[in-house]
Short mmCIF file of C-alpha atoms in Angstrom, two decimals:
data_model
loop_
_atom_site.label_atom_id
_atom_site.label_comp_id
_atom_site.label_asym_id
_atom_site.label_seq_id
_atom_site.Cartn_x
_atom_site.Cartn_y
_atom_site.Cartn_z
CA MET A 1 106.12 57.45 -34.19
CA LYS A 2 103.12 59.73 -33.74
CA GLU A 3 105.35 62.50 -32.47
CA LYS A 4 107.57 62.21 -35.52
CA LEU A 5 104.58 62.48 -37.83
CA ARG A 6 103.38 65.58 -35.98
CA LYS A 7 106.80 67.21 -36.47
CA VAL A 8 106.79 66.44 -40.18
CA PHE A 9 103.25 67.80 -40.52
CA ARG A 10 104.14 71.00 -38.67
CA ARG A 11 107.23 71.42 -40.88
CA LEU A 12 105.21 70.98 -44.11
CA LYS A 13 102.46 73.23 -42.86
CA GLY A 14 104.93 75.99 -42.35
CA GLN A 15 106.24 75.88 -45.93
CA GLY A 16 104.61 78.26 -48.44
CA GLY A 17 103.84 77.33 -52.08
CA PHE A 18 104.20 79.44 -55.24
CA THR A 19 102.08 82.52 -55.44
CA LEU A 20 99.94 83.28 -58.49
CA ILE A 21 102.27 86.13 -59.48
CA GLU A 22 105.30 83.82 -59.35
CA LEU A 23 103.54 81.24 -61.53
CA LEU A 24 102.58 83.90 -64.09
CA ILE A 25 106.17 85.15 -64.23
CA VAL A 26 107.47 81.61 -64.83
CA ILE A 27 104.88 81.02 -67.56
CA ALA A 28 105.78 84.34 -69.22
CA ILE A 29 109.49 83.46 -69.21
CA MET A 30 108.78 80.03 -70.70
CA GLY A 31 106.62 81.59 -73.41
CA PHE A 32 109.39 84.06 -74.22
CA LEU A 33 111.94 81.23 -74.53
CA VAL A 34 109.61 79.21 -76.78
CA ALA A 35 109.07 82.27 -79.00
CA MET A 36 112.83 82.65 -79.34
CA ILE A 37 113.55 78.99 -80.07
CA ALA A 38 110.60 78.01 -82.31
CA PRO A 39 111.74 79.89 -85.46
CA ARG A 40 115.18 78.36 -85.13
CA LEU A 41 113.70 74.88 -84.77
CA ALA A 42 111.52 75.49 -87.84
CA LYS A 43 114.56 76.61 -89.81
CA VAL A 44 116.48 73.53 -88.73
CA ALA A 45 113.58 71.34 -89.85
CA GLY A 46 113.43 73.13 -93.21
CA ASN A 47 117.18 72.78 -93.68
CA ALA A 48 116.92 69.10 -92.81
CA SER A 49 114.38 68.60 -95.62
CA ASP A 50 116.74 70.36 -98.04
CA VAL A 51 119.62 68.14 -96.93
CA VAL A 52 117.54 64.99 -97.43
CA CYS A 53 116.47 66.20 -100.89
CA ASP A 54 120.07 66.99 -101.87
CA ASN A 55 121.20 63.58 -100.60
CA ASN A 56 118.44 61.87 -102.59
CA GLN A 57 119.59 63.62 -105.74
CA ALA A 58 123.26 62.89 -105.03
CA ARG A 59 122.37 59.21 -104.74
CA LEU A 60 120.34 59.35 -107.95
CA ARG A 61 123.20 61.03 -109.83
CA GLN A 62 125.62 58.37 -108.58
CA VAL A 63 123.29 55.63 -109.76
CA LEU A 64 122.80 57.37 -113.11
CA ALA A 65 126.56 57.74 -113.57
CA ALA A 66 127.09 54.05 -112.84
CA TYR A 67 124.21 53.09 -115.15
CA THR A 68 125.37 55.25 -118.08
CA GLU A 69 128.95 54.04 -117.65
CA GLY A 70 127.87 50.40 -117.59
CA HIS A 71 125.21 50.55 -120.32
CA GLY A 72 126.29 53.56 -122.36
CA THR A 73 122.67 54.75 -122.27
CA LEU A 74 120.06 56.27 -120.01
CA PRO A 75 117.64 54.04 -118.08
CA ASP A 76 114.43 53.11 -119.88
CA ARG A 77 110.79 53.17 -118.77
CA LEU A 78 110.72 56.74 -117.51
CA THR A 79 107.69 58.99 -116.96
CA SER A 80 106.56 61.63 -119.43
CA LEU A 81 105.05 64.42 -117.34
CA VAL A 82 102.39 64.99 -119.98
CA CYS A 83 98.70 64.85 -119.08
CA HIS A 84 95.88 64.62 -121.61
CA ASP A 85 92.52 66.35 -121.37
CA ASP A 86 89.10 64.73 -121.63
CA THR A 87 89.32 64.72 -125.44
CA GLY A 88 92.68 62.93 -125.43
CA VAL A 89 94.69 66.03 -126.39
CA ALA A 90 97.99 66.60 -124.60
CA VAL A 91 97.89 69.77 -122.51
CA ASP A 92 100.61 72.41 -122.93
CA PRO A 93 101.30 73.62 -119.35
CA THR A 94 102.11 77.12 -120.63
CA THR A 95 98.37 77.55 -121.23
CA GLN A 96 97.68 77.07 -117.51
CA TYR A 97 100.28 79.40 -116.02
CA ASP A 98 100.50 83.09 -115.13
CA PHE A 99 104.07 84.21 -115.83
CA ALA A 100 103.54 87.41 -113.82
CA THR A 101 102.48 85.76 -110.57
CA GLU A 102 104.42 82.51 -111.16
CA LEU A 103 101.28 80.52 -110.28
CA GLY A 104 99.08 78.01 -112.04
CA THR A 105 95.71 79.06 -113.42
CA GLY A 106 94.14 75.64 -113.97
CA TRP A 107 94.49 72.03 -112.84
CA TYR A 108 97.99 71.30 -114.17
CA ILE A 109 100.16 73.62 -112.04
CA ASP A 110 99.82 74.46 -108.35
CA ASP A 111 97.96 77.74 -107.77
CA ASN A 112 99.21 77.98 -104.16
CA ASN A 113 95.65 77.66 -102.88
CA LYS A 114 94.94 74.36 -101.16
CA GLY A 115 91.28 75.30 -101.08
CA THR A 116 91.06 74.50 -104.80
CA GLY A 117 92.52 71.04 -104.20
CA GLN A 118 95.64 69.36 -105.52
CA GLU A 119 96.96 70.26 -108.95
CA VAL A 120 99.43 68.02 -110.79
CA LEU A 121 102.79 69.84 -110.76
CA SER A 122 104.46 72.03 -108.15
CA LYS A 123 104.43 75.77 -108.87
CA ASP A 124 108.14 75.85 -107.98
CA PHE A 125 108.91 73.04 -110.41
CA TYR A 126 107.28 74.97 -113.21
CA ALA A 127 108.78 78.33 -112.19
CA MET A 128 112.26 76.79 -112.34
CA THR A 129 111.84 74.96 -115.66
CA LYS A 130 109.05 76.73 -117.61
CA MET A 131 108.35 73.43 -119.39
CA GLY A 132 106.55 73.36 -122.70
CA LEU A 133 104.89 70.57 -124.66
CA VAL A 134 107.06 68.92 -127.31
CA LYS A 135 105.78 66.48 -129.89
CA LEU A 136 108.73 64.32 -130.88
CA SER A 137 109.84 64.43 -134.49
CA PRO A 138 111.02 61.19 -136.14
CA ASP A 139 114.64 62.27 -135.60
CA GLU A 140 114.05 63.17 -131.95
CA ALA A 141 112.32 59.85 -131.30
CA LYS A 142 115.24 58.01 -132.91
CA GLU A 143 117.78 59.91 -130.83
CA LEU A 144 115.86 59.26 -127.63
CA GLN A 145 115.81 55.55 -128.50
CA GLN A 146 119.55 55.64 -129.12
CA LEU A 147 119.95 57.13 -125.65
CA GLY A 148 118.16 54.05 -124.30
CA VAL A 149 114.67 55.47 -123.76
CA ASN A 150 112.36 53.20 -125.75
CA THR A 151 109.29 53.25 -123.52
CA ILE A 152 107.66 56.02 -121.51
CA PHE A 153 104.68 56.20 -119.17
CA TYR A 154 102.30 59.12 -119.62
CA LEU A 155 101.58 60.62 -116.20
CA ASN A 156 97.96 61.28 -117.19
CA VAL A 157 96.53 62.20 -113.80
CA ASN A 158 92.74 61.87 -113.97
CA GLN A 159 89.74 61.69 -111.65
CA ASP A 160 89.57 57.88 -111.78
CA VAL A 161 92.97 57.48 -110.13
CA LYS A 162 92.56 56.12 -106.62
CA ALA A 163 96.22 55.86 -105.64
CA MET A 164 99.54 57.04 -107.06
CA ASP A 165 101.94 55.00 -104.96
CA TYR A 166 105.59 56.01 -105.29
CA VAL A 167 104.67 58.66 -107.88
CA SER A 168 102.71 61.31 -106.04
CA ASN A 169 101.76 62.66 -102.69
CA GLU A 170 98.74 61.12 -101.00
CA ILE A 171 95.56 61.92 -102.89
CA LYS A 172 93.49 64.18 -100.64
CA LYS A 173 91.36 66.41 -102.81
CA PHE A 174 91.75 66.67 -106.57
CA ASN A 175 91.38 70.01 -108.25
CA ALA A 176 87.81 69.77 -109.57
CA ASN A 177 88.96 70.41 -113.15
CA ILE A 178 91.41 67.52 -113.39
CA PRO A 179 90.25 65.48 -116.43
CA LYS A 180 87.85 62.59 -116.01
CA HIS A 181 88.85 60.83 -119.24
CA GLY A 182 85.32 59.58 -119.65
CA ALA A 183 83.38 56.43 -118.78
CA GLY A 184 85.71 55.33 -116.02
CA LYS A 185 88.70 55.18 -118.36
CA ASN A 186 91.85 55.33 -116.25
CA ASP A 187 94.95 55.78 -118.42
CA TYR A 188 97.17 56.92 -115.56
CA MET A 189 100.81 55.91 -116.23
CA ALA A 190 99.81 54.57 -119.65
CA VAL A 191 102.74 52.74 -121.23
CA THR A 192 103.73 54.09 -124.65
CA PRO A 193 106.55 53.14 -127.05
CA VAL A 194 108.78 56.06 -127.99
CA SER A 195 108.06 57.07 -131.58
CA ALA A 196 107.34 60.14 -133.67
CA GLY A 197 104.41 62.09 -132.24
CA VAL A 198 104.94 60.99 -128.63
CA GLU A 199 104.65 63.98 -126.31
CA VAL A 200 107.05 65.06 -123.58
CA LEU A 201 107.81 68.24 -121.64
CA ALA A 202 111.02 70.22 -122.20
CA ALA A 203 112.54 73.08 -120.22
CA GLY A 204 111.95 76.53 -121.66
CA TYR A 205 110.85 75.23 -125.05
CA LYS A 206 107.80 73.93 -126.89
CA ASN A 207 107.18 72.43 -130.32
CA ASP A 208 103.81 71.14 -131.51
CA GLY A 209 105.37 69.58 -134.62
CA THR A 210 104.67 72.67 -136.66
CA THR A 211 105.80 75.65 -134.62
CA ALA A 212 108.73 75.77 -132.23
CA ALA A 213 109.29 78.56 -129.69
CA LEU A 214 110.69 79.43 -126.29
CA THR A 215 108.20 79.30 -123.44
CA ILE A 216 109.64 82.49 -121.94
CA GLN A 217 109.79 85.99 -123.38
CA PRO A 218 112.42 88.69 -122.76
CA ASN A 219 112.33 89.89 -119.13
CA GLN A 220 110.81 86.61 -117.94
CA LYS A 221 112.68 84.27 -115.60
CA ILE A 222 113.81 80.67 -115.43
CA GLY A 223 115.86 78.73 -112.91
CA HIS A 224 118.02 76.65 -115.25
CA PRO A 225 118.93 78.48 -118.48
CA ASP A 226 121.36 75.72 -119.47
CA TRP A 227 118.45 73.27 -119.63
CA VAL A 228 116.49 75.11 -122.33
CA GLY A 229 115.40 72.54 -124.91
CA ARG A 230 116.16 69.54 -122.69
CA ILE A 231 113.46 66.93 -122.02
CA LEU A 232 112.51 66.14 -118.42
CA LEU A 233 111.43 62.59 -117.57
CA GLY A 234 110.39 61.24 -114.17
CA VAL A 235 111.96 58.31 -112.33
CA GLY A 236 108.84 56.35 -111.38
CA PRO A 237 108.33 52.90 -109.88
CA GLU A 238 108.45 51.24 -113.33
CA SER A 239 111.84 52.69 -114.34
CA ASP A 240 114.82 50.46 -115.07
CA LEU A 241 116.60 51.90 -112.04
CA VAL A 242 113.93 50.37 -109.82
CA LYS A 243 113.41 47.18 -111.82
CA GLU A 244 117.15 46.44 -111.75
CA GLY A 245 117.34 47.10 -108.01
CA LEU A 246 119.64 50.12 -108.28
CA ILE A 247 117.21 52.18 -106.22
CA GLN A 248 114.35 51.10 -103.99
CA GLN A 249 110.98 52.10 -105.40
CA ALA A 250 110.97 55.75 -106.46
CA GLY A 251 112.20 58.57 -104.30
CA MET A 252 109.81 61.18 -102.91
CA CYS A 253 110.88 64.73 -102.12
CA PRO A 254 110.44 65.68 -98.42
CA ASN A 255 109.69 69.31 -99.30
CA GLY A 256 107.05 68.09 -101.74
CA ILE A 257 105.45 65.97 -99.03
CA LYS A 258 105.14 69.10 -96.88
CA ARG A 259 103.05 70.70 -99.64
CA SER A 260 100.95 67.62 -100.34
CA ASP A 261 97.75 69.65 -100.01
CA HIS A 262 98.80 71.66 -103.06
CA PHE A 263 100.14 69.27 -105.70
CA LEU A 264 100.44 65.60 -106.56
CA TYR A 265 103.52 64.68 -108.61
CA ASN A 266 106.48 64.15 -106.27
CA ASN A 267 109.09 62.00 -108.05
CA TYR A 268 112.65 62.98 -108.87
CA ASN A 269 113.44 63.63 -112.52
CA ILE A 270 116.10 63.07 -115.13
CA VAL A 271 117.08 66.03 -117.32
CA VAL A 272 117.91 64.39 -120.65
CA PRO A 273 120.90 65.77 -122.60
CA ARG A 274 119.75 68.13 -125.36
CA LEU A 275 119.11 66.16 -128.55
CA ALA A 276 120.92 67.20 -131.75
CA SER A 277 117.66 67.24 -133.70
CA THR A 278 116.08 69.44 -131.00
CA ALA A 279 119.03 71.83 -131.27
CA THR A 280 118.55 72.02 -135.04
CA ALA A 281 114.83 72.70 -134.66
CA MET A 282 115.56 75.42 -132.11
CA VAL A 283 118.10 77.18 -134.31
CA THR A 284 115.80 77.00 -137.32
CA ALA A 285 112.88 78.46 -135.37
CA LEU A 286 114.62 80.98 -133.13
CA ALA A 287 117.50 82.42 -135.16
CA ASN A 288 115.17 83.79 -137.83
CA ASP A 289 118.05 83.59 -140.31
CA PRO A 290 118.50 80.72 -142.79
CA ALA A 291 122.26 81.27 -142.74
CA ALA A 292 122.51 80.81 -138.96
CA ILE A 293 124.45 77.84 -137.63
CA GLY A 294 123.39 78.49 -134.07
CA VAL A 295 121.44 80.67 -131.69
CA LYS A 296 122.49 82.51 -128.55
CA LEU A 297 120.27 83.15 -125.53
CA THR A 298 121.54 85.67 -122.98
CA PHE A 299 120.40 85.58 -119.36
CA LYS A 300 121.16 87.85 -116.41
CA ASN A 301 121.01 86.86 -112.77
CA GLU A 302 118.70 89.42 -111.19
CA ARG A 303 120.46 89.11 -107.85
CA THR A 304 124.14 89.01 -108.69
CA GLY A 305 124.14 90.79 -112.05
CA GLU A 306 126.05 87.89 -113.62
CA THR A 307 125.30 87.22 -117.29
CA LYS A 308 125.24 83.84 -118.99
CA ASP A 309 125.14 83.00 -122.69
CA VAL A 310 123.57 79.73 -123.75
CA GLU A 311 124.70 78.82 -127.26
CA ILE A 312 122.90 76.11 -129.22
CA TYR A 313 124.18 74.86 -132.58
CA LYS A 314 122.58 72.88 -135.37
CA ASP A 315 123.19 69.14 -135.26
CA GLN A 316 125.07 69.41 -131.95
CA GLY A 317 123.53 67.42 -129.16
CA GLU A 318 124.86 66.82 -125.68
CA GLU A 319 126.58 63.66 -124.49
CA VAL A 320 124.90 61.04 -122.34
CA TRP A 321 127.20 61.84 -119.41
CA GLN A 322 125.73 65.36 -119.31
CA VAL A 323 122.49 63.97 -117.89
CA THR A 324 121.50 65.56 -114.61
CA THR A 325 118.59 65.52 -112.17
CA CYS A 326 116.09 67.76 -110.44
CA CYS A 327 113.59 67.29 -107.65
CA PRO A 328 109.81 67.71 -108.16
CA GLU A 329 110.21 71.32 -107.05
CA GLY A 330 112.74 71.98 -109.80
CA CYS A 331 115.87 72.20 -107.65
CA ASN A 332 119.31 70.88 -108.47
CA PRO A 333 122.01 71.09 -105.76
CA MET A 334 124.55 72.26 -108.35
CA ALA A 335 122.51 75.33 -109.36
CA VAL A 336 120.35 78.11 -107.98
CA SER A 337 117.19 77.17 -106.10
CA GLU A 338 115.01 80.01 -107.40
CA PRO A 339 114.14 81.33 -110.88
CA VAL A 340 116.56 84.26 -110.93
CA TRP A 341 117.84 84.08 -114.53
CA VAL A 342 116.13 86.70 -116.68
CA LEU A 343 116.09 86.38 -120.49
CA THR A 344 117.54 89.75 -121.54
CA GLY A 345 116.35 89.86 -125.13
CA PRO A 346 115.29 87.87 -128.19
CA PRO A 347 117.48 85.01 -129.43
CA ALA A 348 120.49 86.10 -131.49
CA ALA A 349 121.64 84.26 -134.61
CA ILE A 350 125.14 82.79 -134.69
CA LYS A 351 126.69 82.65 -138.17
#
């Protein structure tokens, strides 16, 4: 036995290990391989998030289609993306946005600087939709009720909010200028009956009850030109879709979660069909011609050169089945994912 052990020892003693040069070469090769593979893995991960987001929206559209077919209306108890300031006045997001840089300039829209804390809405969401504040007229409120939306919840992010479960990303650090709403008053997700004067956000359009206008000027961009004038409402945890068990809680966008240091609101949204009374108000304000029966907006895709005319006529609303969705970064799988549609000129009257 001892002799056998001596033989094994002599055999092992005669074997050489790796030299330092050989180890360095192996490490260099491994580093080179990692450098080659890492970008591809990152791209796969990014694509996976996009796929999950698209699947979430596909599921939401299926549920919406079933709901509208069964009820003939939209689901109720949706979220108005409006936030009020410390004086109780609804904030028009166009006042906190730089259209040149496509970034927020206040607490409402992401400024792409996590050092300033979390703002309310994603910069991409706003770049795609260019939402403006709309104060509902009596006719608009009535139409929205007829579509099944009788109650909304004001988003109303404020400093007293401690948690926004199933509505936002995790609260980490509020932008310091987010309203406090005074004396510990927390009116986050405040329930409000739909009536004249209730405030909502609409794509590419604003109306304070006195003056109506587009939120974009010629040579400015939007992601969804067909949505101009359409109200966007969030699908939060109190919506009928959740309460009736058609979806579980409220969906969160995976891409939004990745940017949780930058913004809060992360629910999917319903793009309400354009109301007939909104169409009439738009024609009256934009055509600048009392004889006009409609107004035409012309957009050009800055990448493909394709042009698109969006025609809006007095007293002509869209049907309930034309409802669609978008994620909290403004994307819809059926359309472009970036704001590439440029308004080519002022609105043109249709007679």
